[in-house]
mmCIF file of C-alpha atoms in Angstrom:
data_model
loop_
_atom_site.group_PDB
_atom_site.id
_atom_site.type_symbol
_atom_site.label_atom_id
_atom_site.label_comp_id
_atom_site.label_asym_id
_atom_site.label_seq_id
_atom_site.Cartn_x
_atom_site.Cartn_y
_atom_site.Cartn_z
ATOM 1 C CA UNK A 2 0.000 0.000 0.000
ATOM 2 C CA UNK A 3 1.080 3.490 -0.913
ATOM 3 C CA UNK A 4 1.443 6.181 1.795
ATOM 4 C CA UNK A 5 -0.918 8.622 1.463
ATOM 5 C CA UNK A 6 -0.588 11.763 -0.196
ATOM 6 C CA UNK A 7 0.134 14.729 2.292
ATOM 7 C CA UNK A 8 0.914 12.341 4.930
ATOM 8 C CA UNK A 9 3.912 12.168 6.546
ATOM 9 C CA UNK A 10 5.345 11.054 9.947
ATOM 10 C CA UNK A 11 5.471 14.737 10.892
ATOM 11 C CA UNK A 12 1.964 15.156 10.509
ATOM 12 C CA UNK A 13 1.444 12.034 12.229
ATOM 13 C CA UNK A 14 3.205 13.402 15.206
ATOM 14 C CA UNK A 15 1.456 17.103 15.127
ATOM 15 C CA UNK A 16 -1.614 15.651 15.455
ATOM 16 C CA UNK A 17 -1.246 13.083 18.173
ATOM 17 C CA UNK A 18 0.421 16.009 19.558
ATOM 18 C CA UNK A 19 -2.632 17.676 19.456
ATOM 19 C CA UNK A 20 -4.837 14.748 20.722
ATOM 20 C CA UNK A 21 -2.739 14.330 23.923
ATOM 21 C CA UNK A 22 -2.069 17.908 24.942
ATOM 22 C CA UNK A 23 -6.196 18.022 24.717
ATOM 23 C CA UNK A 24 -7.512 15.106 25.686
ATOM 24 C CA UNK A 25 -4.160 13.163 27.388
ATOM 25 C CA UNK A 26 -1.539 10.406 26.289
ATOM 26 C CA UNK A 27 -3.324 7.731 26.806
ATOM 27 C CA UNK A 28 -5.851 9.132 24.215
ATOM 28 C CA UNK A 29 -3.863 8.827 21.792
ATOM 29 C CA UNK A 30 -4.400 5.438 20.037
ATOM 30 C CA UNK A 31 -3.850 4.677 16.246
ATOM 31 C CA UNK A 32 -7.424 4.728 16.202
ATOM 32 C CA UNK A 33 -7.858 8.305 17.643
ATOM 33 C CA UNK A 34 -4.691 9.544 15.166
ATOM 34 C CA UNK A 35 -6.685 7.886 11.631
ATOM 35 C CA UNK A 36 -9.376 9.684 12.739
ATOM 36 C CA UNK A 37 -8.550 13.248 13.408
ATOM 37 C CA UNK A 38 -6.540 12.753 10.253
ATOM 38 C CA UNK A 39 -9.621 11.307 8.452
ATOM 39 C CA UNK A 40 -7.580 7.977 7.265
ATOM 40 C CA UNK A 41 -7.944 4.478 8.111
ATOM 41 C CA UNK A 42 -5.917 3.029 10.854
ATOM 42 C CA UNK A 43 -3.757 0.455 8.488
ATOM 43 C CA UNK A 44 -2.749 3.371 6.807
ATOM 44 C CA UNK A 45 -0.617 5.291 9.458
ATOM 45 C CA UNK A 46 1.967 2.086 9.471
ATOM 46 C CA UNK A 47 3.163 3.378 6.363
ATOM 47 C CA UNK A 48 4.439 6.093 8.436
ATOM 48 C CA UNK A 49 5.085 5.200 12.053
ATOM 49 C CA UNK A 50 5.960 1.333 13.591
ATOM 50 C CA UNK A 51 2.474 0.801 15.688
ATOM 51 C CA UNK A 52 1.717 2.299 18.771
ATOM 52 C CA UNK A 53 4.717 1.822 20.419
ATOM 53 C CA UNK A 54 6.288 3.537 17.844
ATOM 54 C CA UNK A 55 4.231 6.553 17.855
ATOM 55 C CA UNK A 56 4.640 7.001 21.207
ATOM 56 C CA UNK A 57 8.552 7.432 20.860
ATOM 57 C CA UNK A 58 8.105 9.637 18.080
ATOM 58 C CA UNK A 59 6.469 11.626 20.384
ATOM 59 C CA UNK A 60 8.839 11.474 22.834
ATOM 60 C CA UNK A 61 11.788 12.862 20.952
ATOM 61 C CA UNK A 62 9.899 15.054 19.660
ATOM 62 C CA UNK A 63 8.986 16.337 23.387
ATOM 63 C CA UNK A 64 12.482 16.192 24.205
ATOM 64 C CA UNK A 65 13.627 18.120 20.993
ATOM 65 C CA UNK A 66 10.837 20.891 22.233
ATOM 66 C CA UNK A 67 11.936 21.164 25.618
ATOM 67 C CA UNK A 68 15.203 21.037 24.978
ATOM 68 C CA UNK A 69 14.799 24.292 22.276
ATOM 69 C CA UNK A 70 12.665 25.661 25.244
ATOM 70 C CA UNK A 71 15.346 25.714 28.176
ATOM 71 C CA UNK A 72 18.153 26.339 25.650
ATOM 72 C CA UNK A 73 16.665 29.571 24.159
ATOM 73 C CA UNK A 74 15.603 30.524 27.812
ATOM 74 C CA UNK A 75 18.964 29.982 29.691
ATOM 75 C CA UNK A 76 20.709 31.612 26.507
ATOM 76 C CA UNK A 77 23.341 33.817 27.288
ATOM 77 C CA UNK A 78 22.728 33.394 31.081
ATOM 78 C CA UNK A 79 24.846 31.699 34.029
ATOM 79 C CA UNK A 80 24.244 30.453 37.563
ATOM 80 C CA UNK A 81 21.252 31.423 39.358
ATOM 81 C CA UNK A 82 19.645 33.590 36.382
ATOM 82 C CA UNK A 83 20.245 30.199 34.151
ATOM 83 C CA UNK A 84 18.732 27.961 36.504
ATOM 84 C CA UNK A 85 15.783 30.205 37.015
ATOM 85 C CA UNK A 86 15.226 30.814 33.251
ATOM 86 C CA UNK A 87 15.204 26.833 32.479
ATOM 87 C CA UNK A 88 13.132 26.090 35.497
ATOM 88 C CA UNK A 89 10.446 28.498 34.116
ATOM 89 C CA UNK A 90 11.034 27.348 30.645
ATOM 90 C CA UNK A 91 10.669 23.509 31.779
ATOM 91 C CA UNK A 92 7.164 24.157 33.195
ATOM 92 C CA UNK A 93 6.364 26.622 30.259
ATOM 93 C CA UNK A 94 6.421 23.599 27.916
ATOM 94 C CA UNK A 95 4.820 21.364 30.731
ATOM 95 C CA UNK A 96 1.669 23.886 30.811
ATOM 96 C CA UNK A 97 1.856 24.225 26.993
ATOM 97 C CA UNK A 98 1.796 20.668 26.126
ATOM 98 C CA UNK A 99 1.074 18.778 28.860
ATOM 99 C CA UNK A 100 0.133 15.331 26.905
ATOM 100 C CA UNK A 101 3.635 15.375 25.063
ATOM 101 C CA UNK A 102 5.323 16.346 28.595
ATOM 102 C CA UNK A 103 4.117 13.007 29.865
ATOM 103 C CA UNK A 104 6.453 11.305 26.777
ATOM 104 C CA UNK A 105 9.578 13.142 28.188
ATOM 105 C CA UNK A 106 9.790 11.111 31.434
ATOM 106 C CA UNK A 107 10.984 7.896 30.951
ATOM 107 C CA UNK A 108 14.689 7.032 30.213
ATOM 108 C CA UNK A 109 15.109 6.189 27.229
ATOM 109 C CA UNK A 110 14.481 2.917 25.960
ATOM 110 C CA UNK A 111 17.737 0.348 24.819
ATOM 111 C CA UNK A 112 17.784 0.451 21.029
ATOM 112 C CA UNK A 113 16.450 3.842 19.930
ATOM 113 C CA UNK A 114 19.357 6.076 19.346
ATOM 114 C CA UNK A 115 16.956 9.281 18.489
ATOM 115 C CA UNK A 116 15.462 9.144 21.638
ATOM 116 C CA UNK A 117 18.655 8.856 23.701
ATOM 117 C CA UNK A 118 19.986 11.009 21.835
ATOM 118 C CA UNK A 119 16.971 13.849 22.670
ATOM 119 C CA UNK A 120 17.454 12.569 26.215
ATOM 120 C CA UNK A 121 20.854 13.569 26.634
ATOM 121 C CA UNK A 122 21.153 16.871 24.979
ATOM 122 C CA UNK A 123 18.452 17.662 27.406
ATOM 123 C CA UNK A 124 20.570 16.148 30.054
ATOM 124 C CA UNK A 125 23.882 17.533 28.806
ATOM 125 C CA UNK A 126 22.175 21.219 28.828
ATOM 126 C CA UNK A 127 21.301 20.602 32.411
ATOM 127 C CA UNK A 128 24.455 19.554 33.560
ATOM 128 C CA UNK A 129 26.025 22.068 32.048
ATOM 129 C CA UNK A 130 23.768 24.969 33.585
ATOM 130 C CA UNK A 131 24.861 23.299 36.863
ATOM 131 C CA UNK A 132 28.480 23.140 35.886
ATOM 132 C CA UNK A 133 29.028 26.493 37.633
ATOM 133 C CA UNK A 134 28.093 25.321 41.092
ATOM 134 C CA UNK A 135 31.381 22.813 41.757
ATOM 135 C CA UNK A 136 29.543 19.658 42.523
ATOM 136 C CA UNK A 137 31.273 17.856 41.015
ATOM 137 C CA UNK A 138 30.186 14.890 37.937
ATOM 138 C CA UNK A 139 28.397 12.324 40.784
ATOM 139 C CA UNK A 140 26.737 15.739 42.411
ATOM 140 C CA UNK A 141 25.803 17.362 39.293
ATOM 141 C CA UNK A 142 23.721 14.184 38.187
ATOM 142 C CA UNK A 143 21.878 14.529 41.719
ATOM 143 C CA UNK A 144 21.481 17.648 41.431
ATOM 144 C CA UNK A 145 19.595 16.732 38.299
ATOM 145 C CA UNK A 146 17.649 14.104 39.700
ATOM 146 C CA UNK A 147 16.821 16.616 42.155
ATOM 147 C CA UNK A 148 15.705 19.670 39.811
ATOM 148 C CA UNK A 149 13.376 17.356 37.236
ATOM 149 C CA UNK A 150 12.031 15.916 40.614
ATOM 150 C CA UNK A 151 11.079 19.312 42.332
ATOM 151 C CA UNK A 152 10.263 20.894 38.446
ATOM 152 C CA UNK A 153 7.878 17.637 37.835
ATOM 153 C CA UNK A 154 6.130 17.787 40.691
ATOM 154 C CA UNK A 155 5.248 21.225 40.542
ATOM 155 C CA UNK A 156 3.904 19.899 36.948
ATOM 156 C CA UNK A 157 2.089 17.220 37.671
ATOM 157 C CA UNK A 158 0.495 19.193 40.792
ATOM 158 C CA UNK A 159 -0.287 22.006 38.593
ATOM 159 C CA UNK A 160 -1.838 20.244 35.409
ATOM 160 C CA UNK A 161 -4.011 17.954 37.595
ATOM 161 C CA UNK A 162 -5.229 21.273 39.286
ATOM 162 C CA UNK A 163 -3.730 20.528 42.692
ATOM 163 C CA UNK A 164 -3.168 24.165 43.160
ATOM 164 C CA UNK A 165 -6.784 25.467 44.554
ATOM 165 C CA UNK A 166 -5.425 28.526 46.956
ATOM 166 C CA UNK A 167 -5.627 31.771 45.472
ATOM 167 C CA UNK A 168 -2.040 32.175 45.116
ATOM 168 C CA UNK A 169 0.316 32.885 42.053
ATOM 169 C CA UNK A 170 1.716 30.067 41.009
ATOM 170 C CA UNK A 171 4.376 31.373 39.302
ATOM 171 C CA UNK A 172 5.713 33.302 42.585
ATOM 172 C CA UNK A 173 5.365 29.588 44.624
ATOM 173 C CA UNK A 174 7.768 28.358 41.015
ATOM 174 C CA UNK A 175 10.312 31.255 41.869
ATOM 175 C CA UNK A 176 10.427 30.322 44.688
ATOM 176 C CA UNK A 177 10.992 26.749 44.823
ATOM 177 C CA UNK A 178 13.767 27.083 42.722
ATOM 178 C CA UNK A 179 15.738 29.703 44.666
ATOM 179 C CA UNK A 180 15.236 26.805 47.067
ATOM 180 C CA UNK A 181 16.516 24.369 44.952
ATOM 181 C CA UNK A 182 19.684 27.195 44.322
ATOM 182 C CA UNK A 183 19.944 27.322 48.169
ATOM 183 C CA UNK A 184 20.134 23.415 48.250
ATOM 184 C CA UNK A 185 23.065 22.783 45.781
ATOM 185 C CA UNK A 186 25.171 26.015 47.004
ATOM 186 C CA UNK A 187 25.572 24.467 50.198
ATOM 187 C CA UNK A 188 26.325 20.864 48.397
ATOM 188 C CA UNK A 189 29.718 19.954 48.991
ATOM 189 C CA UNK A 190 32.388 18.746 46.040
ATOM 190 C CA UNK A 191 31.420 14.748 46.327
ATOM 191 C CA UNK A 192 28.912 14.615 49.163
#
């Protein structure tokens, strides 16, 4: 069978994009995808390797987004102003496409080099933000596991409307990551 005319694996992606940063991931079936994109479901594996594969499409291209995100953000900047700018920028995308955040989680899987690849220029980005606090290479990777903890909890609270009190959220953000600042200043070099 011939793909499609017009359709591509980009397309494929934008609009299971769509479907999960409206309705949520686990809306987004081959079903759902063929039809928004008025198609029939054996048609999209011209395109994309089932479900599965959709679903790590997704996920680089989630990374690749966040990644341009917190780059562009922490541009130019160092330290605390850098750390700020990609904390805001990480729950930015998180609040913009909350579906496709859900794909950015996991570690990558063994045998996809696009998606570990996505995965660590995110990670590499990160690490190098934190570069300028001296931890050290085993305290910069906690201090990683310690910013994506804090940043996706204040996500997942946030997009499942745990926030009720009539406060801004983006001053209780500031603020939790001039906390996290606090935290890995007074990190020592291999603690």
């Amino acid at each position: 069978m011939s793909p499609r005319a017009g359709l591509d694996t980009r397309t494929l992606v934008l609009a299971a994009v769509e479907i999960a940063d409206e309705q949520g991931i686990e809306e987004v079936t081959l079903a759902a995808l063929a039809a928004k994109l008025g198609v029939r479901s054996p048609s999209l594996y011209n395109h994309i390797n089932g479900l599965q594969g959709l679903r790590s499409l997704l996920a680089v291209h989630g990374l690749e987004l966040l990644y341009e995100a917190m780059s562009a953000a922490s541009d130019g900047l160092k330290g605390d102003a850098a750390v700020h700018a990609m904390g805001q920028a990480y729950i930015g995308f998180a609040r913009q496409h909350p579906g496709l955040y859900e794909t950015t989680l996991r570690a990558p899987e063994e045998g996809n080099p696009e998606l570990k690849k996505a995965s660590e220029q995110v990670l590499s980005l990160i690490i190098e933000v934190l570069s300028g606090y001296e931890l050290g290479a085993e305290g910069e990777l906690h201090a990683v596991r310690g910013w994506r903890s804090l940043l996706h909890g204040f996500a997942a609270l946030e997009n499942k409307g745990g926030f009720g009190m009539p406060l801004d959220t983006n001053v209780s953000l500031n603020r939790l990551i001039s906390t996290f600042i606090a935290g890995i200043r007074s990190m020592s070099l291999g603690e």
